[in-house]
Amino acid sequence: MNPPRPAEPDTRHDLGWTPIAEEAERAARVLHPEANQLPRPHRRRVLTVANQKGGVGKTTSAVNLAAALAVHGLKTLVVDLDPQGNASTALNVDHRSGTPSVYEVLLGEVSLADAAAVSEQSPNLYCVPATIDLAGAEIELVSMSARESRLKEALTSEAIDQIGVDYIFIDCPPSLGLLTVNAMVAAQEVLIPIQCEYYALEGLGQLLSNIDLVQRHLNPELAVSTILLTMYDGRTKLADQVTNEVRNHFGDTVLKTVIPRSVKVSEAPGYGQTVLAYDPGSRGAMSYMDAAREIAERGAKGSS
């Protein structure tokens, strides 16, 4: 008679928490979004994506978060308020001069719905493009009445209802000028991307000071709701130091998800795509999807 075989340890729980299993689960959520719908927010959310420092992943974060929410069932609008038009390029939306754009929206010549174009990357993803005409808009706005509120006047509930979106991301230029002020007056929330690099917090005090000024004088509802750490390089101690410093200072405002430095994320706009469309299984795509899920879950709980 054979001796009884020793009981095998139950490793299913342990296997479920391995990095490879977690990455496979995230990849499945990106590649099969229809099976992983995200919850709708308890109220429509308008987020200004702002940082006056260039090269921090501001536009990249705006378009990829918007795309991640859109492919997972939430109607999302990106308002490209940067004269460079990089968000329009990444979403492959026409932004040649003469195209109905955010410039005409600010002047009151075109409605939000007429300027919004559907991105080919998702039927849930819309973009109000920026054309080269926007470059002179700050000078033109100076002489206008209610110059700080032109975008807010365009983003009325009735105008947004025509498109029927759950989320609006306003991509700002890398400055603290009149266009950025318009974005802050029109929004309830500010999302600040911060790169995990040296000088990450340089200039952040000025941005927070401007947000406080807008809150006190123009938009009492405005608040910094979300901070996203970008360009994380796990090979460096500096990235961890910056991450810890930002988390210690801003607490739960910082998303748990960190966006890694990624070649795929950088390449995608050159093909007129977000990283979710360009390489949905990449680390960059999965990270933006995880960040979007955090944002959606916060919004559904009303903790935005």
PDB file of C-alpha atoms in Angstrom:
ATOM      1  CA  MET A   1       0.000   0.000   0.000  1.00  0.00           C
ATOM      2  CA  ASN A   2       1.441   3.301  -1.073  1.00  0.00           C
ATOM      3  CA  PRO A   3       1.892   5.924   1.653  1.00  0.00           C
ATOM      4  CA  PRO A   4      -0.502   8.859   1.399  1.00  0.00           C
ATOM      5  CA  ARG A   5       0.803  11.715  -0.694  1.00  0.00           C
ATOM      6  CA  PRO A   6       1.496  14.878   1.257  1.00  0.00           C
ATOM      7  CA  ALA A   7      -1.013  17.630   0.667  1.00  0.00           C
ATOM      8  CA  GLU A   8       0.159  20.108  -1.890  1.00  0.00           C
ATOM      9  CA  PRO A   9       0.249  23.720  -0.687  1.00  0.00           C
ATOM     10  CA  ASP A  10      -2.483  25.920  -2.133  1.00  0.00           C
ATOM     11  CA  THR A  11      -0.536  28.416  -4.185  1.00  0.00           C
ATOM     12  CA  ARG A  12      -3.474  29.845  -6.116  1.00  0.00           C
ATOM     13  CA  HIS A  13      -3.697  32.906  -3.886  1.00  0.00           C
ATOM     14  CA  ASP A  14       0.046  33.466  -4.082  1.00  0.00           C
ATOM     15  CA  LEU A  15       0.035  33.004  -7.857  1.00  0.00           C
ATOM     16  CA  GLY A  16      -2.755  35.547  -8.145  1.00  0.00           C
ATOM     17  CA  TRP A  17      -0.493  38.221  -6.713  1.00  0.00           C
ATOM     18  CA  THR A  18       2.629  37.663  -8.773  1.00  0.00           C
ATOM     19  CA  PRO A  19       3.782  40.617 -10.893  1.00  0.00           C
ATOM     20  CA  ILE A  20       3.322  38.558 -14.071  1.00  0.00           C
ATOM     21  CA  ALA A  21      -0.263  37.662 -13.152  1.00  0.00           C
ATOM     22  CA  GLU A  22      -1.051  41.269 -12.310  1.00  0.00           C
ATOM     23  CA  GLU A  23       0.414  42.446 -15.607  1.00  0.00           C
ATOM     24  CA  ALA A  24      -1.573  39.806 -17.503  1.00  0.00           C
ATOM     25  CA  GLU A  25      -4.762  40.953 -15.781  1.00  0.00           C
ATOM     26  CA  ARG A  26      -4.097  44.588 -16.667  1.00  0.00           C
ATOM     27  CA  ALA A  27      -3.306  43.662 -20.269  1.00  0.00           C
ATOM     28  CA  ALA A  28      -6.600  41.785 -20.502  1.00  0.00           C
ATOM     29  CA  ARG A  29      -8.454  44.874 -19.270  1.00  0.00           C
ATOM     30  CA  VAL A  30      -6.763  47.015 -21.935  1.00  0.00           C
ATOM     31  CA  LEU A  31      -7.234  44.531 -24.773  1.00  0.00           C
ATOM     32  CA  HIS A  32     -10.836  43.650 -23.834  1.00  0.00           C
ATOM     33  CA  PRO A  33     -12.335  46.902 -22.545  1.00  0.00           C
ATOM     34  CA  GLU A  34     -15.914  45.846 -23.242  1.00  0.00           C
ATOM     35  CA  ALA A  35     -15.670  43.370 -20.362  1.00  0.00           C
ATOM     36  CA  ASN A  36     -14.270  45.965 -17.961  1.00  0.00           C
ATOM     37  CA  GLN A  37     -16.574  48.992 -18.067  1.00  0.00           C
ATOM     38  CA  LEU A  38     -15.707  51.801 -15.679  1.00  0.00           C
ATOM     39  CA  PRO A  39     -18.314  53.401 -13.391  1.00  0.00           C
ATOM     40  CA  ARG A  40     -19.869  56.722 -14.350  1.00  0.00           C
ATOM     41  CA  PRO A  41     -19.110  59.688 -12.074  1.00  0.00           C
ATOM     42  CA  HIS A  42     -21.769  60.846  -9.610  1.00  0.00           C
ATOM     43  CA  ARG A  43     -21.661  64.164 -11.478  1.00  0.00           C
ATOM     44  CA  ARG A  44     -20.026  65.315 -14.680  1.00  0.00           C
ATOM     45  CA  ARG A  45     -16.346  66.067 -14.089  1.00  0.00           C
ATOM     46  CA  VAL A  46     -14.390  68.887 -15.731  1.00  0.00           C
ATOM     47  CA  LEU A  47     -10.639  68.627 -15.125  1.00  0.00           C
ATOM     48  CA  THR A  48      -8.014  71.165 -16.136  1.00  0.00           C
ATOM     49  CA  VAL A  49      -4.685  69.449 -16.815  1.00  0.00           C
ATOM     50  CA  ALA A  50      -2.120  72.079 -15.921  1.00  0.00           C
ATOM     51  CA  ASN A  51       1.568  72.554 -15.221  1.00  0.00           C
ATOM     52  CA  GLN A  52       3.538  75.546 -16.469  1.00  0.00           C
ATOM     53  CA  LYS A  53       6.650  73.386 -16.820  1.00  0.00           C
ATOM     54  CA  GLY A  54       6.983  71.900 -20.280  1.00  0.00           C
ATOM     55  CA  GLY A  55       7.821  68.256 -20.908  1.00  0.00           C
ATOM     56  CA  VAL A  56       6.104  66.818 -17.829  1.00  0.00           C
ATOM     57  CA  GLY A  57       3.647  64.610 -19.728  1.00  0.00           C
ATOM     58  CA  LYS A  58       0.729  67.039 -19.485  1.00  0.00           C
ATOM     59  CA  THR A  59      -0.765  66.562 -22.959  1.00  0.00           C
ATOM     60  CA  THR A  60       0.243  62.906 -23.014  1.00  0.00           C
ATOM     61  CA  SER A  61      -1.611  62.337 -19.751  1.00  0.00           C
ATOM     62  CA  ALA A  62      -4.683  64.299 -20.853  1.00  0.00           C
ATOM     63  CA  VAL A  63      -5.200  62.329 -24.071  1.00  0.00           C
ATOM     64  CA  ASN A  64      -4.310  58.905 -22.675  1.00  0.00           C
ATOM     65  CA  LEU A  65      -6.493  59.240 -19.587  1.00  0.00           C
ATOM     66  CA  ALA A  66      -9.333  60.451 -21.801  1.00  0.00           C
ATOM     67  CA  ALA A  67      -8.817  57.541 -24.199  1.00  0.00           C
ATOM     68  CA  ALA A  68      -8.675  55.009 -21.363  1.00  0.00           C
ATOM     69  CA  LEU A  69     -11.967  56.261 -19.926  1.00  0.00           C
ATOM     70  CA  ALA A  70     -13.549  56.320 -23.392  1.00  0.00           C
ATOM     71  CA  VAL A  71     -12.634  52.777 -24.414  1.00  0.00           C
ATOM     72  CA  HIS A  72     -13.992  51.569 -21.090  1.00  0.00           C
ATOM     73  CA  GLY A  73     -17.450  52.989 -21.662  1.00  0.00           C
ATOM     74  CA  LEU A  74     -17.332  56.620 -20.511  1.00  0.00           C
ATOM     75  CA  LYS A  75     -18.015  59.475 -22.930  1.00  0.00           C
ATOM     76  CA  THR A  76     -15.048  61.836 -22.750  1.00  0.00           C
ATOM     77  CA  LEU A  77     -14.156  65.197 -24.297  1.00  0.00           C
ATOM     78  CA  VAL A  78     -10.677  66.685 -24.643  1.00  0.00           C
ATOM     79  CA  VAL A  79     -10.581  70.468 -25.069  1.00  0.00           C
ATOM     80  CA  ASP A  80      -7.236  71.315 -26.662  1.00  0.00           C
ATOM     81  CA  LEU A  81      -6.380  74.747 -25.265  1.00  0.00           C
ATOM     82  CA  ASP A  82      -2.696  74.593 -26.230  1.00  0.00           C
ATOM     83  CA  PRO A  83      -1.824  76.507 -29.453  1.00  0.00           C
ATOM     84  CA  GLN A  84       0.683  73.750 -30.293  1.00  0.00           C
ATOM     85  CA  GLY A  85      -2.295  71.437 -30.903  1.00  0.00           C
ATOM     86  CA  ASN A  86      -0.505  68.327 -29.652  1.00  0.00           C
ATOM     87  CA  ALA A  87      -3.630  66.828 -28.101  1.00  0.00           C
ATOM     88  CA  SER A  88      -5.442  67.218 -31.416  1.00  0.00           C
ATOM     89  CA  THR A  89      -2.549  65.464 -33.150  1.00  0.00           C
ATOM     90  CA  ALA A  90      -2.523  62.561 -30.673  1.00  0.00           C
ATOM     91  CA  LEU A  91      -6.269  62.057 -31.143  1.00  0.00           C
ATOM     92  CA  ASN A  92      -5.886  62.330 -34.934  1.00  0.00           C
ATOM     93  CA  VAL A  93      -8.433  65.140 -35.165  1.00  0.00           C
ATOM     94  CA  ASP A  94      -8.193  67.673 -38.000  1.00  0.00           C
ATOM     95  CA  HIS A  95      -6.746  70.944 -36.714  1.00  0.00           C
ATOM     96  CA  ARG A  96      -5.747  72.766 -39.865  1.00  0.00           C
ATOM     97  CA  SER A  97      -6.433  76.484 -39.983  1.00  0.00           C
ATOM     98  CA  GLY A  98     -10.096  77.076 -40.814  1.00  0.00           C
ATOM     99  CA  THR A  99     -11.331  74.003 -38.949  1.00  0.00           C
ATOM    100  CA  PRO A 100     -13.966  74.838 -36.294  1.00  0.00           C
ATOM    101  CA  SER A 101     -11.847  74.920 -33.152  1.00  0.00           C
ATOM    102  CA  VAL A 102     -11.534  76.109 -29.580  1.00  0.00           C
ATOM    103  CA  TYR A 103     -10.473  79.521 -30.946  1.00  0.00           C
ATOM    104  CA  GLU A 104     -13.934  80.121 -32.437  1.00  0.00           C
ATOM    105  CA  VAL A 105     -15.514  78.689 -29.280  1.00  0.00           C
ATOM    106  CA  LEU A 106     -13.686  81.265 -27.135  1.00  0.00           C
ATOM    107  CA  LEU A 107     -14.814  84.075 -29.446  1.00  0.00           C
ATOM    108  CA  GLY A 108     -18.406  82.839 -29.283  1.00  0.00           C
ATOM    109  CA  GLU A 109     -18.554  82.221 -33.035  1.00  0.00           C
ATOM    110  CA  VAL A 110     -19.052  78.443 -32.821  1.00  0.00           C
ATOM    111  CA  SER A 111     -20.818  76.261 -30.259  1.00  0.00           C
ATOM    112  CA  LEU A 112     -18.992  73.559 -28.325  1.00  0.00           C
ATOM    113  CA  ALA A 113     -20.963  70.815 -30.077  1.00  0.00           C
ATOM    114  CA  ASP A 114     -20.145  72.204 -33.537  1.00  0.00           C
ATOM    115  CA  ALA A 115     -16.427  72.321 -32.774  1.00  0.00           C
ATOM    116  CA  ALA A 116     -16.238  68.871 -31.155  1.00  0.00           C
ATOM    117  CA  ALA A 117     -15.030  66.090 -33.447  1.00  0.00           C
ATOM    118  CA  VAL A 118     -15.154  62.354 -32.759  1.00  0.00           C
ATOM    119  CA  SER A 119     -11.759  60.668 -32.563  1.00  0.00           C
ATOM    120  CA  GLU A 120     -11.440  57.549 -34.699  1.00  0.00           C
ATOM    121  CA  GLN A 121      -9.904  55.791 -31.696  1.00  0.00           C
ATOM    122  CA  SER A 122     -13.260  55.473 -29.901  1.00  0.00           C
ATOM    123  CA  PRO A 123     -16.847  56.569 -30.580  1.00  0.00           C
ATOM    124  CA  ASN A 124     -16.887  57.755 -26.941  1.00  0.00           C
ATOM    125  CA  LEU A 125     -13.898  60.078 -27.411  1.00  0.00           C
ATOM    126  CA  TYR A 126     -14.392  63.666 -28.589  1.00  0.00           C
ATOM    127  CA  CYS A 127     -11.952  66.512 -29.105  1.00  0.00           C
ATOM    128  CA  VAL A 128     -12.341  70.258 -29.576  1.00  0.00           C
ATOM    129  CA  PRO A 129      -9.158  70.891 -31.577  1.00  0.00           C
ATOM    130  CA  ALA A 130      -6.687  73.768 -31.374  1.00  0.00           C
ATOM    131  CA  THR A 131      -5.601  75.443 -34.627  1.00  0.00           C
ATOM    132  CA  ILE A 132      -2.750  77.855 -35.225  1.00  0.00           C
ATOM    133  CA  ASP A 133      -5.294  80.684 -34.803  1.00  0.00           C
ATOM    134  CA  LEU A 134      -5.221  80.051 -31.047  1.00  0.00           C
ATOM    135  CA  ALA A 135      -1.653  81.392 -30.890  1.00  0.00           C
ATOM    136  CA  GLY A 136      -2.907  84.981 -30.895  1.00  0.00           C
ATOM    137  CA  ALA A 137      -5.954  84.357 -28.744  1.00  0.00           C
ATOM    138  CA  GLU A 138      -4.412  85.573 -25.476  1.00  0.00           C
ATOM    139  CA  ILE A 139      -3.780  89.000 -27.004  1.00  0.00           C
ATOM    140  CA  GLU A 140      -7.311  89.151 -28.433  1.00  0.00           C
ATOM    141  CA  LEU A 141      -8.885  88.062 -25.154  1.00  0.00           C
ATOM    142  CA  VAL A 142      -7.275  90.917 -23.218  1.00  0.00           C
ATOM    143  CA  SER A 143      -9.689  93.489 -24.644  1.00  0.00           C
ATOM    144  CA  MET A 144     -12.807  91.316 -24.313  1.00  0.00           C
ATOM    145  CA  SER A 145     -15.397  91.525 -21.575  1.00  0.00           C
ATOM    146  CA  ALA A 146     -15.316  88.657 -19.045  1.00  0.00           C
ATOM    147  CA  ARG A 147     -12.041  87.584 -20.653  1.00  0.00           C
ATOM    148  CA  GLU A 148     -11.308  84.998 -17.920  1.00  0.00           C
ATOM    149  CA  SER A 149     -14.703  83.314 -18.367  1.00  0.00           C
ATOM    150  CA  ARG A 150     -14.938  82.821 -22.130  1.00  0.00           C
ATOM    151  CA  LEU A 151     -14.449  79.054 -21.940  1.00  0.00           C
ATOM    152  CA  LYS A 152     -16.812  78.723 -18.987  1.00  0.00           C
ATOM    153  CA  GLU A 153     -19.519  80.489 -20.994  1.00  0.00           C
ATOM    154  CA  ALA A 154     -19.039  77.914 -23.756  1.00  0.00           C
ATOM    155  CA  LEU A 155     -19.038  74.928 -21.373  1.00  0.00           C
ATOM    156  CA  THR A 156     -22.598  75.374 -20.150  1.00  0.00           C
ATOM    157  CA  SER A 157     -24.594  72.350 -19.016  1.00  0.00           C
ATOM    158  CA  GLU A 158     -26.820  72.701 -22.079  1.00  0.00           C
ATOM    159  CA  ALA A 159     -23.827  72.748 -24.442  1.00  0.00           C
ATOM    160  CA  ILE A 160     -22.215  69.730 -22.779  1.00  0.00           C
ATOM    161  CA  ASP A 161     -25.541  67.849 -22.747  1.00  0.00           C
ATOM    162  CA  GLN A 162     -25.603  68.100 -26.549  1.00  0.00           C
ATOM    163  CA  ILE A 163     -22.510  65.897 -26.616  1.00  0.00           C
ATOM    164  CA  GLY A 164     -23.477  63.930 -23.516  1.00  0.00           C
ATOM    165  CA  VAL A 165     -20.023  63.451 -22.016  1.00  0.00           C
ATOM    166  CA  ASP A 166     -19.133  62.227 -18.507  1.00  0.00           C
ATOM    167  CA  TYR A 167     -15.595  63.659 -18.402  1.00  0.00           C
ATOM    168  CA  ILE A 168     -13.981  66.771 -19.863  1.00  0.00           C
ATOM    169  CA  PHE A 169     -10.190  67.198 -19.865  1.00  0.00           C
ATOM    170  CA  ILE A 170      -8.898  70.681 -20.701  1.00  0.00           C
ATOM    171  CA  ASP A 171      -5.302  70.518 -21.930  1.00  0.00           C
ATOM    172  CA  CYS A 172      -3.546  73.793 -21.063  1.00  0.00           C
ATOM    173  CA  PRO A 173      -0.455  75.414 -22.596  1.00  0.00           C
ATOM    174  CA  PRO A 174       2.756  75.232 -20.517  1.00  0.00           C
ATOM    175  CA  SER A 175       2.217  78.693 -19.037  1.00  0.00           C
ATOM    176  CA  LEU A 176       0.077  80.520 -16.498  1.00  0.00           C
ATOM    177  CA  GLY A 177      -1.442  82.952 -18.988  1.00  0.00           C
ATOM    178  CA  LEU A 178      -5.003  83.855 -19.872  1.00  0.00           C
ATOM    179  CA  LEU A 179      -5.755  80.570 -21.632  1.00  0.00           C
ATOM    180  CA  THR A 180      -4.808  78.592 -18.511  1.00  0.00           C
ATOM    181  CA  VAL A 181      -6.878  80.965 -16.351  1.00  0.00           C
ATOM    182  CA  ASN A 182      -9.852  80.347 -18.673  1.00  0.00           C
ATOM    183  CA  ALA A 183      -9.374  76.608 -18.188  1.00  0.00           C
ATOM    184  CA  MET A 184      -9.311  76.969 -14.401  1.00  0.00           C
ATOM    185  CA  VAL A 185     -12.408  79.154 -14.340  1.00  0.00           C
ATOM    186  CA  ALA A 186     -14.281  76.610 -16.481  1.00  0.00           C
ATOM    187  CA  ALA A 187     -13.339  73.547 -14.399  1.00  0.00           C
ATOM    188  CA  GLN A 188     -14.094  72.163 -10.955  1.00  0.00           C
ATOM    189  CA  GLU A 189     -10.855  70.230 -10.668  1.00  0.00           C
ATOM    190  CA  VAL A 190      -7.185  70.559 -11.501  1.00  0.00           C
ATOM    191  CA  LEU A 191      -5.086  67.531 -12.440  1.00  0.00           C
ATOM    192  CA  ILE A 192      -1.358  68.212 -12.119  1.00  0.00           C
ATOM    193  CA  PRO A 193       1.151  65.872 -13.806  1.00  0.00           C
ATOM    194  CA  ILE A 194       4.509  65.904 -12.006  1.00  0.00           C
ATOM    195  CA  GLN A 195       7.532  64.206 -13.502  1.00  0.00           C
ATOM    196  CA  CYS A 196       9.686  62.006 -11.251  1.00  0.00           C
ATOM    197  CA  GLU A 197      12.842  63.940 -12.042  1.00  0.00           C
ATOM    198  CA  TYR A 198      15.114  66.633 -10.642  1.00  0.00           C
ATOM    199  CA  TYR A 199      13.399  70.041 -10.373  1.00  0.00           C
ATOM    200  CA  ALA A 200      10.031  68.249 -10.344  1.00  0.00           C
ATOM    201  CA  LEU A 201       8.573  70.654  -7.793  1.00  0.00           C
ATOM    202  CA  GLU A 202      10.199  73.745  -9.278  1.00  0.00           C
ATOM    203  CA  GLY A 203       7.500  76.264 -10.121  1.00  0.00           C
ATOM    204  CA  LEU A 204       4.780  74.172  -8.516  1.00  0.00           C
ATOM    205  CA  GLY A 205       4.360  76.756  -5.765  1.00  0.00           C
ATOM    206  CA  GLN A 206       3.524  79.404  -8.365  1.00  0.00           C
ATOM    207  CA  LEU A 207       0.968  77.094  -9.998  1.00  0.00           C
ATOM    208  CA  LEU A 208      -0.697  76.382  -6.646  1.00  0.00           C
ATOM    209  CA  SER A 209      -0.680  80.099  -5.864  1.00  0.00           C
ATOM    210  CA  ASN A 210      -2.451  80.851  -9.145  1.00  0.00           C
ATOM    211  CA  ILE A 211      -4.996  78.118  -8.482  1.00  0.00           C
ATOM    212  CA  ASP A 212      -5.650  79.687  -5.080  1.00  0.00           C
ATOM    213  CA  LEU A 213      -6.122  83.127  -6.676  1.00  0.00           C
ATOM    214  CA  VAL A 214      -8.598  81.753  -9.212  1.00  0.00           C
ATOM    215  CA  GLN A 215     -10.425  79.921  -6.438  1.00  0.00           C
ATOM    216  CA  ARG A 216     -10.744  83.045  -4.280  1.00  0.00           C
ATOM    217  CA  HIS A 217     -11.666  85.524  -6.997  1.00  0.00           C
ATOM    218  CA  LEU A 218     -13.151  83.684  -9.982  1.00  0.00           C
ATOM    219  CA  ASN A 219     -14.116  80.069  -9.253  1.00  0.00           C
ATOM    220  CA  PRO A 220     -14.786  78.990  -5.646  1.00  0.00           C
ATOM    221  CA  GLU A 221     -15.431  75.382  -6.774  1.00  0.00           C
ATOM    222  CA  LEU A 222     -11.899  74.893  -8.080  1.00  0.00           C
ATOM    223  CA  ALA A 223      -9.639  72.446  -6.239  1.00  0.00           C
ATOM    224  CA  VAL A 224      -6.582  70.310  -6.945  1.00  0.00           C
ATOM    225  CA  SER A 225      -8.208  66.888  -6.986  1.00  0.00           C
ATOM    226  CA  THR A 226      -5.552  64.742  -8.663  1.00  0.00           C
ATOM    227  CA  ILE A 227      -1.773  64.586  -8.951  1.00  0.00           C
ATOM    228  CA  LEU A 228      -0.261  62.099 -11.381  1.00  0.00           C
ATOM    229  CA  LEU A 229       3.399  61.094 -11.197  1.00  0.00           C
ATOM    230  CA  THR A 230       4.876  60.673 -14.680  1.00  0.00           C
ATOM    231  CA  MET A 231       8.142  59.633 -16.337  1.00  0.00           C
ATOM    232  CA  TYR A 232       9.034  57.278 -13.495  1.00  0.00           C
ATOM    233  CA  ASP A 233      12.319  55.442 -13.999  1.00  0.00           C
ATOM    234  CA  GLY A 234      12.630  52.611 -11.486  1.00  0.00           C
ATOM    235  CA  ARG A 235      16.361  52.332 -12.142  1.00  0.00           C
ATOM    236  CA  THR A 236      17.098  55.586 -10.332  1.00  0.00           C
ATOM    237  CA  LYS A 237      16.968  56.455  -6.642  1.00  0.00           C
ATOM    238  CA  LEU A 238      15.961  59.973  -7.631  1.00  0.00           C
ATOM    239  CA  ALA A 239      12.608  58.779  -8.991  1.00  0.00           C
ATOM    240  CA  ASP A 240      11.780  57.136  -5.651  1.00  0.00           C
ATOM    241  CA  GLN A 241      12.899  60.220  -3.727  1.00  0.00           C
ATOM    242  CA  VAL A 242      10.655  62.509  -5.804  1.00  0.00           C
ATOM    243  CA  THR A 243       7.763  60.051  -5.526  1.00  0.00           C
ATOM    244  CA  ASN A 244       8.070  59.893  -1.741  1.00  0.00           C
ATOM    245  CA  GLU A 245       8.413  63.662  -1.443  1.00  0.00           C
ATOM    246  CA  VAL A 246       5.283  64.306  -3.522  1.00  0.00           C
ATOM    247  CA  ARG A 247       3.254  61.659  -1.661  1.00  0.00           C
ATOM    248  CA  ASN A 248       4.326  62.998   1.735  1.00  0.00           C
ATOM    249  CA  HIS A 249       3.374  66.537   0.745  1.00  0.00           C
ATOM    250  CA  PHE A 250       0.092  65.913  -1.104  1.00  0.00           C
ATOM    251  CA  GLY A 251      -1.165  62.685   0.495  1.00  0.00           C
ATOM    252  CA  ASP A 252      -4.189  60.981  -1.067  1.00  0.00           C
ATOM    253  CA  THR A 253      -4.426  63.577  -3.828  1.00  0.00           C
ATOM    254  CA  VAL A 254      -1.621  61.627  -5.550  1.00  0.00           C
ATOM    255  CA  LEU A 255      -2.815  58.642  -7.575  1.00  0.00           C
ATOM    256  CA  LYS A 256      -1.349  55.291  -6.546  1.00  0.00           C
ATOM    257  CA  THR A 257      -0.536  54.549 -10.176  1.00  0.00           C
ATOM    258  CA  VAL A 258       2.748  55.934 -11.488  1.00  0.00           C
ATOM    259  CA  ILE A 259       3.332  56.396 -15.223  1.00  0.00           C
ATOM    260  CA  PRO A 260       6.683  54.912 -16.274  1.00  0.00           C
ATOM    261  CA  ARG A 261       9.079  56.470 -18.753  1.00  0.00           C
ATOM    262  CA  SER A 262       8.153  54.676 -21.969  1.00  0.00           C
ATOM    263  CA  VAL A 263       9.303  54.749 -25.579  1.00  0.00           C
ATOM    264  CA  LYS A 264       5.852  53.600 -26.735  1.00  0.00           C
ATOM    265  CA  VAL A 265       4.164  56.537 -24.998  1.00  0.00           C
ATOM    266  CA  SER A 266       6.563  58.919 -26.758  1.00  0.00           C
ATOM    267  CA  GLU A 267       6.165  57.275 -30.176  1.00  0.00           C
ATOM    268  CA  ALA A 268       2.351  57.113 -30.255  1.00  0.00           C
ATOM    269  CA  PRO A 269       1.576  60.803 -31.099  1.00  0.00           C
ATOM    270  CA  GLY A 270       3.809  60.547 -34.172  1.00  0.00           C
ATOM    271  CA  TYR A 271       1.282  58.076 -35.561  1.00  0.00           C
ATOM    272  CA  GLY A 272      -1.720  60.209 -34.579  1.00  0.00           C
ATOM    273  CA  GLN A 273      -2.596  57.813 -31.765  1.00  0.00           C
ATOM    274  CA  THR A 274      -2.759  57.489 -28.018  1.00  0.00           C
ATOM    275  CA  VAL A 275      -0.596  54.762 -26.526  1.00  0.00           C
ATOM    276  CA  LEU A 276      -3.739  52.693 -25.895  1.00  0.00           C
ATOM    277  CA  ALA A 277      -4.334  52.539 -29.650  1.00  0.00           C
ATOM    278  CA  TYR A 278      -0.663  52.355 -30.649  1.00  0.00           C
ATOM    279  CA  ASP A 279       0.409  49.541 -28.321  1.00  0.00           C
ATOM    280  CA  PRO A 280      -2.406  48.491 -25.940  1.00  0.00           C
ATOM    281  CA  GLY A 281      -0.294  45.836 -24.233  1.00  0.00           C
ATOM    282  CA  SER A 282       2.604  48.147 -23.371  1.00  0.00           C
ATOM    283  CA  ARG A 283       3.488  49.222 -19.837  1.00  0.00           C
ATOM    284  CA  GLY A 284       2.550  52.795 -20.678  1.00  0.00           C
ATOM    285  CA  ALA A 285      -0.920  51.835 -21.888  1.00  0.00           C
ATOM    286  CA  MET A 286      -1.555  49.635 -18.863  1.00  0.00           C
ATOM    287  CA  SER A 287      -0.389  52.355 -16.487  1.00  0.00           C
ATOM    288  CA  TYR A 288      -2.688  54.973 -18.006  1.00  0.00           C
ATOM    289  CA  MET A 289      -5.526  52.495 -17.862  1.00  0.00           C
ATOM    290  CA  ASP A 290      -4.842  51.890 -14.163  1.00  0.00           C
ATOM    291  CA  ALA A 291      -4.700  55.646 -13.522  1.00  0.00           C
ATOM    292  CA  ALA A 292      -7.992  56.145 -15.395  1.00  0.00           C
ATOM    293  CA  ARG A 293      -9.586  53.410 -13.307  1.00  0.00           C
ATOM    294  CA  GLU A 294      -8.500  55.213 -10.120  1.00  0.00           C
ATOM    295  CA  ILE A 295      -9.945  58.473 -11.419  1.00  0.00           C
ATOM    296  CA  ALA A 296     -13.214  56.783 -12.388  1.00  0.00           C
ATOM    297  CA  GLU A 297     -13.566  55.005  -9.058  1.00  0.00           C
ATOM    298  CA  ARG A 298     -12.940  58.241  -7.160  1.00  0.00           C
ATOM    299  CA  GLY A 299     -15.499  60.001  -9.324  1.00  0.00           C
ATOM    300  CA  ALA A 300     -18.114  57.311  -8.783  1.00  0.00           C
ATOM    301  CA  LYS A 301     -17.661  57.564  -5.008  1.00  0.00           C
ATOM    302  CA  GLY A 302     -17.928  61.332  -5.100  1.00  0.00           C
ATOM    303  CA  SER A 303     -14.428  61.699  -3.653  1.00  0.00           C
ATOM    304  CA  SER A 304     -13.152  63.760  -6.579  1.00  0.00           C
TER     305      SER A 304
END
